[in-house]
């Protein structure tokens, strides 16, 4: 099978670097090669200025992508960086996709994701690929079941 290729910024906390790799693996098994433009521990920088990091490092990486994927784990909600990345992608008009961490419990999505997500999906390769490609806007709970998000104020793992 010939894979399609998409430039994607995977927003996450550094403790979740392994999950970023797993999103790429799941996507590839489902026919989509993800070129990851996010900053991971293996591409770490030593910059100290938050403005420099935002507008000289993260910003150009997000601009180069068509989609921002947020890896939702229990600690993601508390990351100022993840929220900033989502807000920045929204300002640029990027598609914003949330992906629940496999098996995550007792977590909530970042507030910016609640406001700007185009879709949030469970840990399923086809769902992730369809969400990235904009083929599906069917929202999923963490367990992968369909979700009527319009009646829920906060997104949370269950």
XYZ file of N, CA, C and O in Angstrom:
632
model
N 0.843 -1.174 0.000
C 0.000 0.000 0.000
C 0.887 1.235 0.000
O 1.829 1.339 0.761
N 0.554 2.186 -0.846
C 1.281 3.447 -0.907
C 0.648 4.431 0.074
O -0.550 4.698 0.004
N 1.444 4.951 0.981
C 0.936 5.872 1.994
C 0.875 7.299 1.480
O 1.752 7.737 0.741
N -0.170 8.016 1.888
C -0.205 9.452 1.707
C 0.736 10.043 2.742
O 1.047 9.410 3.746
N 1.170 11.286 2.516
C 2.081 11.951 3.448
C 1.467 13.279 3.868
O 0.984 14.036 3.021
N 1.476 13.552 5.180
C 0.955 14.821 5.707
C 1.970 15.412 6.674
O 2.601 14.705 7.452
N 2.111 16.741 6.605
C 2.933 17.463 7.570
C 2.053 17.798 8.769
O 1.043 18.494 8.622
N 2.430 17.281 9.924
C 1.607 17.396 11.128
C 2.470 17.870 12.292
O 3.586 17.397 12.475
N 1.942 18.793 13.065
C 2.578 19.190 14.320
C 1.831 18.463 15.423
O 0.618 18.636 15.564
N 2.522 17.617 16.180
C 1.884 16.870 17.263
C 2.192 17.581 18.577
O 3.309 17.517 19.086
N 1.194 18.264 19.093
C 1.324 19.011 20.336
C 1.238 18.032 21.508
O 0.313 17.225 21.580
N 2.201 18.114 22.418
C 2.265 17.157 23.533
C 3.208 17.695 24.602
O 3.913 18.670 24.381
N 3.205 17.050 25.741
C 4.213 17.353 26.754
C 5.376 16.393 26.538
O 5.188 15.296 25.996
N 6.584 16.816 26.903
C 7.766 15.995 26.595
C 7.719 14.606 27.229
O 8.277 13.661 26.670
N 7.035 14.467 28.341
C 6.921 13.145 28.965
C 6.154 12.171 28.079
O 6.205 10.966 28.290
N 5.439 12.695 27.087
C 4.641 11.863 26.189
C 5.294 11.639 24.828
O 4.631 11.266 23.863
N 6.611 11.842 24.729
C 7.301 11.651 23.450
C 7.033 10.277 22.843
O 6.874 10.146 21.624
N 6.969 9.233 23.667
C 6.720 7.885 23.133
C 5.357 7.809 22.458
O 5.190 7.131 21.454
N 4.377 8.505 23.023
C 3.046 8.523 22.428
C 3.028 9.174 21.063
O 2.264 8.771 20.181
N 3.882 10.176 20.863
C 3.988 10.831 19.565
C 4.427 9.804 18.520
O 3.854 9.719 17.429
N 5.422 9.024 18.863
C 5.881 7.970 17.958
C 4.804 6.950 17.667
O 4.674 6.450 16.539
N 3.996 6.639 18.676
C 2.930 5.656 18.494
C 1.821 6.192 17.589
O 1.223 5.428 16.822
N 1.541 7.500 17.665
C 0.560 8.099 16.747
C 1.064 7.953 15.314
O 0.315 7.586 14.410
N 2.339 8.225 15.118
C 2.924 8.086 13.783
C 2.820 6.638 13.294
O 2.450 6.393 12.146
N 3.129 5.671 14.171
C 3.057 4.254 13.802
C 1.634 3.843 13.442
O 1.400 3.166 12.438
N 0.659 4.229 14.284
C -0.743 3.890 14.016
C -1.201 4.488 12.698
O -1.904 3.834 11.920
N -0.824 5.731 12.457
C -1.218 6.402 11.216
C -0.634 5.696 10.003
O -1.324 5.486 9.003
N 0.637 5.313 10.107
C 1.285 4.646 8.980
C 0.629 3.300 8.680
O 0.429 2.951 7.520
N 0.264 2.565 9.718
C -0.415 1.275 9.513
C -1.769 1.465 8.838
O -2.284 0.545 8.211
N -2.336 2.668 8.985
C -3.641 2.958 8.387
C -3.521 3.764 7.101
O -4.505 4.335 6.633
N -2.302 3.853 6.555
C -2.138 4.437 5.235
C -1.714 5.884 5.174
O -1.796 6.507 4.113
N -1.262 6.463 6.271
C -0.844 7.864 6.265
C 0.524 8.005 6.923
O 0.700 7.647 8.088
N 1.473 8.514 6.172
C 2.784 8.815 6.742
C 2.729 10.226 7.314
O 2.390 11.177 6.604
N 3.027 10.347 8.597
C 3.006 11.629 9.285
C 4.431 12.152 9.393
O 5.289 11.511 9.981
N 4.665 13.304 8.790
C 5.930 14.011 8.999
C 5.719 14.879 10.225
O 4.986 15.858 10.187
N 6.374 14.519 11.312
C 6.167 15.194 12.589
C 7.040 16.438 12.682
O 8.258 16.352 12.700
N 6.409 17.597 12.785
C 7.117 18.868 12.884
C 7.212 19.372 14.317
O 7.685 20.477 14.552
N 6.753 18.585 15.284
C 6.803 19.042 16.677
C 8.210 18.907 17.245
O 9.077 18.265 16.667
N 8.410 19.523 18.396
C 9.687 19.471 19.088
C 9.617 18.340 20.103
O 8.754 18.328 20.981
N 10.511 17.365 19.957
C 10.563 16.246 20.894
C 11.924 16.260 21.585
O 12.796 17.060 21.246
N 12.108 15.378 22.534
C 13.370 15.326 23.280
C 14.573 15.126 22.369
O 15.653 15.634 22.645
N 14.388 14.410 21.268
C 15.517 14.202 20.355
C 15.786 15.406 19.455
O 16.808 15.479 18.794
N 14.847 16.370 19.421
C 15.037 17.606 18.656
C 15.019 18.816 19.594
O 14.601 19.895 19.224
N 15.444 18.622 20.818
C 15.326 19.641 21.849
C 16.219 20.836 21.547
O 17.232 20.723 20.874
N 15.833 21.986 22.066
C 16.632 23.199 21.903
C 16.975 23.761 23.279
O 16.354 23.395 24.272
N 17.930 24.649 23.342
C 18.354 25.237 24.619
C 17.864 26.661 24.794
O 18.373 27.377 25.656
N 16.915 27.095 24.004
C 16.407 28.465 24.114
C 15.737 28.664 25.468
O 15.129 27.753 26.025
N 15.843 29.873 25.992
C 15.271 30.193 27.304
C 14.102 31.174 27.217
O 13.224 31.167 28.055
N 14.108 32.046 26.228
C 13.081 33.074 26.098
C 11.779 32.471 25.578
O 11.740 31.929 24.469
N 10.689 32.591 26.354
C 9.403 32.047 25.884
C 8.963 32.632 24.538
O 8.462 31.900 23.688
N 9.170 33.938 24.337
C 8.775 34.534 23.058
C 9.603 33.976 21.904
O 9.077 33.725 20.826
N 10.881 33.792 22.128
C 11.739 33.212 21.096
C 11.282 31.788 20.770
O 11.161 31.418 19.598
N 11.022 31.012 21.808
C 10.574 29.626 21.604
C 9.257 29.603 20.827
O 9.105 28.846 19.859
N 8.317 30.469 21.221
C 7.011 30.483 20.558
C 7.099 30.912 19.099
O 6.557 30.244 18.220
N 7.759 32.051 18.859
C 7.669 32.662 17.534
C 8.826 32.349 16.588
O 8.693 32.529 15.388
N 9.932 31.833 17.118
C 11.061 31.496 16.259
C 11.256 29.981 16.104
O 11.915 29.551 15.171
N 10.704 29.214 17.034
C 10.867 27.760 16.964
C 9.521 27.085 16.702
O 9.321 26.472 15.654
N 8.593 27.202 17.649
C 7.310 26.503 17.502
C 6.463 27.066 16.360
O 5.910 26.308 15.561
N 6.341 28.378 16.306
C 5.500 29.025 15.296
C 5.803 28.579 13.877
O 4.897 28.153 13.147
N 7.074 28.662 13.436
C 7.381 28.219 12.070
C 7.079 26.733 11.829
O 6.671 26.356 10.724
N 7.246 25.911 12.843
C 6.930 24.483 12.687
C 5.425 24.297 12.491
O 5.001 23.503 11.646
N 4.627 25.018 13.270
C 3.169 24.927 13.132
C 2.732 25.481 11.785
O 1.863 24.913 11.120
N 3.350 26.585 11.351
C 3.008 27.176 10.053
C 3.263 26.212 8.906
O 2.551 26.236 7.900
N 4.256 25.350 9.043
C 4.635 24.416 7.976
C 3.698 23.217 7.861
O 3.864 22.399 6.959
N 2.748 23.106 8.759
C 1.866 21.945 8.808
C 0.456 22.303 8.384
O 0.025 23.447 8.496
N -0.273 21.297 7.942
C -1.678 21.503 7.613
C -2.581 21.163 8.790
O -3.724 21.612 8.844
N -2.057 20.390 9.744
C -2.865 19.909 10.867
C -2.045 19.961 12.151
O -0.860 19.641 12.142
N -2.702 20.338 13.239
C -2.114 20.214 14.574
C -2.884 19.115 15.285
O -4.113 19.158 15.369
N -2.155 18.099 15.745
C -2.741 16.996 16.507
C -2.304 17.178 17.952
O -1.124 17.376 18.223
N -3.243 17.120 18.874
C -2.909 17.190 20.295
C -3.038 15.810 20.904
O -4.098 15.178 20.820
N -1.948 15.334 21.497
C -1.917 14.047 22.194
C -2.418 14.309 23.613
O -1.768 14.995 24.396
N -3.605 13.777 23.939
C -4.261 14.073 25.213
C -3.944 12.995 26.242
O -4.402 11.866 26.134
N -3.167 13.372 27.234
C -2.824 12.481 28.341
C -3.220 13.188 29.643
O -3.625 14.355 29.615
N -3.105 12.525 30.792
C -3.535 13.155 32.041
C -2.878 14.507 32.352
O -3.513 15.369 32.940
N -1.644 14.741 31.918
C -0.963 15.993 32.238
C -1.057 17.046 31.136
O -0.661 18.195 31.348
N -1.577 16.686 29.985
C -1.633 17.630 28.870
C -2.430 18.872 29.211
O -2.070 19.980 28.830
N -3.511 18.700 29.929
C -4.402 19.816 30.259
C -3.658 20.962 30.929
O -3.980 22.128 30.741
N -2.653 20.662 31.710
C -1.965 21.667 32.507
C -0.814 22.347 31.780
O -0.155 23.210 32.355
N -0.567 21.994 30.541
C 0.571 22.549 29.812
C 0.225 23.877 29.148
O -0.608 23.932 28.239
N 0.901 24.936 29.568
C 0.726 26.241 28.928
C 1.191 26.184 27.475
O 0.621 26.838 26.607
N 2.257 25.401 27.230
C 2.787 25.291 25.876
C 1.789 24.631 24.948
O 1.593 25.085 23.817
N 1.156 23.549 25.376
C 0.172 22.856 24.538
C -0.991 23.794 24.234
O -1.420 23.911 23.076
N -1.496 24.495 25.240
C -2.589 25.441 25.004
C -2.173 26.531 24.018
O -2.936 26.897 23.127
N -0.946 27.046 24.169
C -0.469 28.081 23.237
C -0.399 27.532 21.822
O -0.814 28.198 20.862
N 0.129 26.318 21.639
C 0.248 25.713 20.315
C -1.128 25.563 19.655
O -1.288 25.848 18.463
N -2.114 25.144 20.425
C -3.472 24.991 19.893
C -4.024 26.352 19.479
O -4.581 26.508 18.382
N -3.884 27.346 20.338
C -4.382 28.692 20.026
C -3.685 29.273 18.795
O -4.333 29.889 17.942
N -2.387 29.067 18.692
C -1.633 29.568 17.552
C -2.103 28.893 16.261
O -2.325 29.560 15.240
N -2.281 27.583 16.305
C -2.772 26.849 15.129
C -4.159 27.350 14.731
O -4.454 27.512 13.536
N -4.996 27.624 15.708
C -6.338 28.150 15.425
C -6.253 29.496 14.708
O -6.952 29.733 13.721
N -5.387 30.377 15.201
C -5.216 31.696 14.565
C -4.755 31.569 13.124
O -5.075 32.419 12.286
N -4.003 30.524 12.814
C -3.516 30.285 11.458
C -4.535 29.547 10.593
O -4.293 29.315 9.408
N -5.660 29.135 11.183
C -6.687 28.424 10.436
C -6.367 26.961 10.176
O -6.900 26.363 9.241
N -5.520 26.366 11.000
C -5.139 24.959 10.835
C -6.237 24.045 11.358
O -6.977 24.400 12.282
N -6.337 22.880 10.801
C -7.230 21.849 11.345
C -6.639 21.395 12.669
O -5.420 21.200 12.788
N -7.496 21.216 13.676
C -7.038 20.838 15.014
C -7.740 19.555 15.432
O -8.966 19.485 15.474
N -6.911 18.544 15.728
C -7.404 17.214 16.063
C -6.869 16.818 17.435
O -5.688 17.000 17.711
N -7.727 16.293 18.286
C -7.294 15.723 19.560
C -7.292 14.209 19.454
O -8.180 13.632 18.814
N -6.290 13.580 20.069
C -6.220 12.116 20.107
C -6.018 11.698 21.557
O -5.033 12.085 22.188
N -6.960 10.938 22.092
C -6.855 10.443 23.461
C -5.708 9.440 23.572
O -5.583 8.549 22.730
N -4.909 9.564 24.594
C -3.858 8.579 24.874
C -4.501 7.214 25.100
O -5.551 7.113 25.742
N -3.879 6.176 24.594
C -4.410 4.828 24.786
C -4.410 4.489 26.275
O -3.379 4.558 26.945
N -5.579 4.124 26.786
C -5.707 3.695 28.174
C -5.641 4.800 29.206
O -5.587 4.514 30.395
N -5.656 6.055 28.791
C -5.576 7.159 29.754
C -6.801 7.157 30.661
O -7.906 6.857 30.231
N -6.584 7.482 31.899
C -7.673 7.555 32.874
C -7.591 8.895 33.597
O -6.524 9.468 33.754
N -8.734 9.367 34.043
C -8.809 10.569 34.868
C -8.073 11.753 34.266
O -7.272 12.400 34.922
N -8.336 12.056 32.999
C -7.715 13.235 32.412
C -8.760 14.083 31.709
O -9.842 13.610 31.384
N -8.413 15.342 31.528
C -9.247 16.274 30.795
C -8.432 16.868 29.673
O -7.210 16.985 29.777
N -9.112 17.273 28.628
C -8.407 17.890 27.512
C -8.039 19.327 27.863
O -8.659 19.947 28.720
N -7.026 19.880 27.201
C -6.648 21.279 27.423
C -7.806 22.215 27.053
O -8.574 21.930 26.125
N -7.908 23.332 27.750
C -9.008 24.268 27.509
C -9.025 24.770 26.072
O -10.090 24.917 25.478
N -7.862 25.048 25.502
C -7.820 25.524 24.116
C -8.354 24.463 23.154
O -9.002 24.796 22.155
N -8.126 23.201 23.459
C -8.650 22.125 22.612
C -10.172 22.075 22.712
O -10.859 21.878 21.705
N -10.695 22.287 23.912
C -12.148 22.336 24.090
C -12.767 23.407 23.185
O -13.833 23.215 22.616
N -12.094 24.534 23.056
C -12.615 25.662 22.277
C -12.418 25.490 20.772
O -13.271 25.912 19.996
N -11.296 24.924 20.344
C -10.919 25.005 18.943
C -10.822 23.680 18.180
O -10.597 23.703 16.967
N -10.974 22.566 18.836
C -10.825 21.280 18.140
C -11.868 21.132 17.038
O -13.037 21.465 17.224
N -11.427 20.615 15.915
C -12.352 20.233 14.857
C -12.932 18.866 15.164
O -14.072 18.573 14.807
N -12.130 18.031 15.840
C -12.572 16.689 16.196
C -11.620 16.121 17.250
O -10.441 16.486 17.288
N -12.132 15.249 18.100
C -11.327 14.492 19.059
C -11.670 13.028 18.854
O -12.848 12.659 18.801
N -10.619 12.205 18.713
C -10.843 10.785 18.417
C -10.123 9.897 19.422
O -9.213 10.333 20.116
N -10.549 8.646 19.454
C -9.933 7.656 20.323
C -8.680 7.069 19.708
O -8.242 7.459 18.618
N -8.102 6.113 20.393
C -6.850 5.483 20.001
C -7.124 4.414 18.953
O -7.151 3.219 19.228
N -7.325 4.852 17.709
C -7.637 3.960 16.602
C -7.026 4.562 15.344
O -7.298 5.729 15.016
N -6.194 3.795 14.655
C -5.477 4.306 13.498
C -6.363 4.905 12.425
O -6.098 5.992 11.919
N -7.431 4.200 12.061
C -8.322 4.712 11.016
C -8.992 6.007 11.445
O -9.118 6.933 10.640
N -9.410 6.090 12.712
C -10.043 7.309 13.211
C -9.059 8.475 13.189
O -9.421 9.602 12.835
N -7.810 8.206 13.584
C -6.788 9.255 13.592
C -6.535 9.747 12.168
O -6.508 10.961 11.914
N -6.361 8.832 11.234
C -6.101 9.212 9.840
C -7.282 9.978 9.255
O -7.105 11.016 8.604
N -8.494 9.503 9.483
C -9.686 10.208 8.976
C -9.795 11.606 9.572
O -10.161 12.557 8.885
N -9.457 11.734 10.856
C -9.508 13.047 11.502
C -8.449 13.983 10.919
O -8.735 15.147 10.618
N -7.235 13.496 10.751
C -6.160 14.307 10.174
C -6.517 14.749 8.754
O -6.327 15.908 8.379
N -7.061 13.830 7.971
C -7.401 14.136 6.582
C -8.698 14.929 6.435
O -9.038 15.336 5.328
N -9.433 15.119 7.518
C -10.685 15.861 7.439
C -11.813 15.069 6.819
O -12.838 15.628 6.442
N -11.638 13.758 6.734
C -12.652 12.891 6.152
C -13.809 12.691 7.123
O -14.953 12.528 6.727
N -13.501 12.717 8.415
C -14.517 12.476 9.431
C -14.416 13.523 10.530
O -13.327 13.895 10.955
N -15.568 13.983 10.961
C -15.647 14.872 12.115
C -16.453 14.218 13.229
O -17.087 14.893 14.026
N -16.433 12.883 13.263
C -17.144 12.142 14.302
C -16.283 12.136 15.554
O -15.155 11.648 15.546
N -16.805 12.707 16.612
C -16.069 12.814 17.872
C -16.161 11.505 18.645
O -17.166 10.799 18.589
N -15.080 11.190 19.374
C -15.020 9.959 20.150
C -14.608 10.247 21.589
O -13.820 11.146 21.851
N -15.132 9.428 22.476
C -14.670 9.440 23.845
C -13.345 8.694 23.897
O -12.935 8.069 22.920
N -12.682 8.715 25.032
C -11.382 8.080 25.173
C -11.419 6.601 24.804
O -10.493 6.078 24.223
N -12.513 5.941 25.090
C -12.610 4.509 24.790
C -12.926 4.222 23.322
O -13.047 3.075 22.914
N -13.071 5.267 22.519
C -13.329 5.111 21.098
C -14.793 5.155 20.721
O -15.123 5.197 19.537
N -15.697 5.149 21.711
C -17.123 5.208 21.389
C -17.496 6.612 20.912
O -16.866 7.597 21.274
N -18.542 6.672 20.076
C -18.987 7.967 19.550
C -19.474 8.843 20.693
O -19.986 8.371 21.695
N -19.363 10.146 20.467
C -19.568 11.101 21.543
C -20.365 12.292 21.052
O -19.984 12.931 20.085
N -21.472 12.582 21.717
C -22.220 13.790 21.406
C -21.624 14.919 22.241
O -22.101 15.233 23.317
N -20.551 15.515 21.727
C -19.787 16.520 22.462
C -20.563 17.799 22.708
O -20.232 18.562 23.595
N -21.627 18.054 21.949
C -22.368 19.307 22.106
C -23.060 19.396 23.456
O -23.346 20.479 23.935
N -23.327 18.250 24.083
C -24.020 18.239 25.369
C -23.074 18.089 26.548
O -23.522 17.913 27.671
N -21.769 18.147 26.294
C -20.788 17.967 27.356
C -19.967 19.233 27.466
O -19.399 19.714 26.487
N -19.890 19.775 28.670
C -19.153 21.028 28.870
C -17.652 20.809 28.832
O -16.910 21.575 28.262
N -17.126 19.758 29.478
C -15.701 19.463 29.533
C -15.454 18.104 28.904
O -16.203 17.176 29.130
N -14.396 18.000 28.136
C -13.992 16.723 27.584
C -13.135 16.036 28.606
O -12.196 16.619 29.116
N -13.414 14.792 28.913
C -12.591 14.107 29.892
C -12.490 12.624 29.584
O -13.361 12.060 28.949
N -11.398 12.035 30.042
C -11.234 10.591 29.880
C -12.204 9.900 30.815
O -12.450 10.372 31.918
N -12.713 8.801 30.406
C -13.635 8.040 31.253
C -13.259 6.593 31.191
O -12.789 6.090 30.264
